[in-house]
Amino acid sequence: SFGTQVWVGEYCVVASGASIGSGSIIDHYCHIEANARLGERVLAIYRAHICTEAWIGDDSIVGGFIGGARELDNVVEYL
């Protein structure tokens, strides 16, 4: 599901069951796997690959590989 004002770049994959919070930006070539949850105003950059059931808190910036079922709190920078 997608919140309001979500931007998804070109060549992204957002799998079934993924949830993207309002105001989030998913940069080009990112991959969001099934049942991953991104909070509000998350910035996913640098070909982020967010694995199944990972949880990213509000106002976070992520890039690279985020392993399955990993939980990142609010306002985290993980590059």
Short mmCIF file of C-alpha atoms in Angstrom, two decimals:
data_model
loop_
_atom_site.label_atom_id
_atom_site.label_comp_id
_atom_site.label_asym_id
_atom_site.label_seq_id
_atom_site.Cartn_x
_atom_site.Cartn_y
_atom_site.Cartn_z
CA SER A 1 0.00 0.00 0.00
CA PHE A 2 1.10 3.56 -0.64
CA GLY A 3 0.44 6.62 1.49
CA THR A 4 -0.19 10.03 -0.02
CA GLN A 5 2.46 11.99 -1.90
CA VAL A 6 4.80 9.03 -2.43
CA TRP A 7 7.32 9.29 -5.27
CA VAL A 8 8.74 6.14 -6.88
CA GLY A 9 11.59 6.43 -9.38
CA GLU A 10 12.17 4.50 -12.57
CA TYR A 11 13.02 0.78 -12.57
CA CYS A 12 11.94 0.21 -8.97
CA VAL A 13 10.39 -3.01 -7.73
CA VAL A 14 7.79 -2.81 -4.97
CA ALA A 15 6.59 -6.30 -4.08
CA SER A 16 3.13 -7.38 -3.00
CA GLY A 17 2.34 -6.55 0.62
CA ALA A 18 4.95 -3.78 0.93
CA SER A 19 3.82 -0.61 2.68
CA ILE A 20 5.22 2.85 1.85
CA GLY A 21 4.34 5.71 4.22
CA SER A 22 3.15 9.16 3.15
CA GLY A 23 5.72 11.60 1.84
CA SER A 24 8.32 8.89 1.14
CA ILE A 25 10.70 8.97 -1.82
CA ILE A 26 11.94 5.77 -3.45
CA ASP A 27 14.86 6.61 -5.75
CA HIS A 28 15.54 4.93 -9.10
CA TYR A 29 16.50 1.22 -9.10
CA CYS A 30 15.42 0.52 -5.51
CA HIS A 31 13.89 -2.83 -4.52
CA ILE A 32 11.30 -3.14 -1.75
CA GLU A 33 10.47 -6.79 -1.00
CA ALA A 34 7.21 -8.34 0.21
CA ASN A 35 5.82 -7.15 3.54
CA ALA A 36 8.54 -4.53 4.05
CA ARG A 37 7.26 -1.43 5.84
CA LEU A 38 8.57 2.08 5.30
CA GLY A 39 7.35 4.81 7.63
CA GLU A 40 6.42 8.34 6.67
CA ARG A 41 8.92 10.63 4.90
CA VAL A 42 11.48 7.85 4.31
CA LEU A 43 14.14 8.47 1.67
CA ALA A 44 15.38 5.25 0.00
CA ILE A 45 18.44 5.98 -2.16
CA TYR A 46 21.56 4.39 -3.71
CA ARG A 47 19.73 1.34 -5.08
CA ALA A 48 18.35 0.46 -1.66
CA HIS A 49 17.33 -3.18 -1.35
CA ILE A 50 14.94 -3.54 1.57
CA CYS A 51 14.28 -7.21 2.29
CA THR A 52 11.15 -9.07 3.31
CA GLU A 53 9.53 -7.88 6.54
CA ALA A 54 12.11 -5.16 7.22
CA TRP A 55 10.74 -2.11 9.05
CA ILE A 56 12.09 1.42 8.48
CA GLY A 57 10.90 4.14 10.90
CA ASP A 58 9.65 7.63 10.02
CA ASP A 59 12.02 10.33 8.72
CA SER A 60 14.83 7.85 7.95
CA ILE A 61 17.32 7.77 5.08
CA VAL A 62 18.41 4.35 3.83
CA GLY A 63 20.63 3.05 1.06
CA GLY A 64 22.23 -0.26 0.16
CA PHE A 65 21.15 -3.60 1.59
CA ILE A 66 18.70 -3.79 4.52
CA GLY A 67 18.43 -7.44 5.65
CA GLY A 68 15.19 -9.34 6.19
CA ALA A 69 13.17 -8.62 9.33
CA ARG A 70 15.60 -5.84 10.33
CA GLU A 71 14.04 -2.95 12.27
CA LEU A 72 15.35 0.61 12.09
CA ASP A 73 13.96 3.21 14.47
CA ASN A 74 12.70 6.68 13.52
CA VAL A 75 15.19 9.27 12.22
CA VAL A 76 17.94 6.81 11.25
CA GLU A 77 20.56 7.29 8.54
CA TYR A 78 21.70 3.87 7.24
CA LEU A 79 23.86 4.14 4.13
#
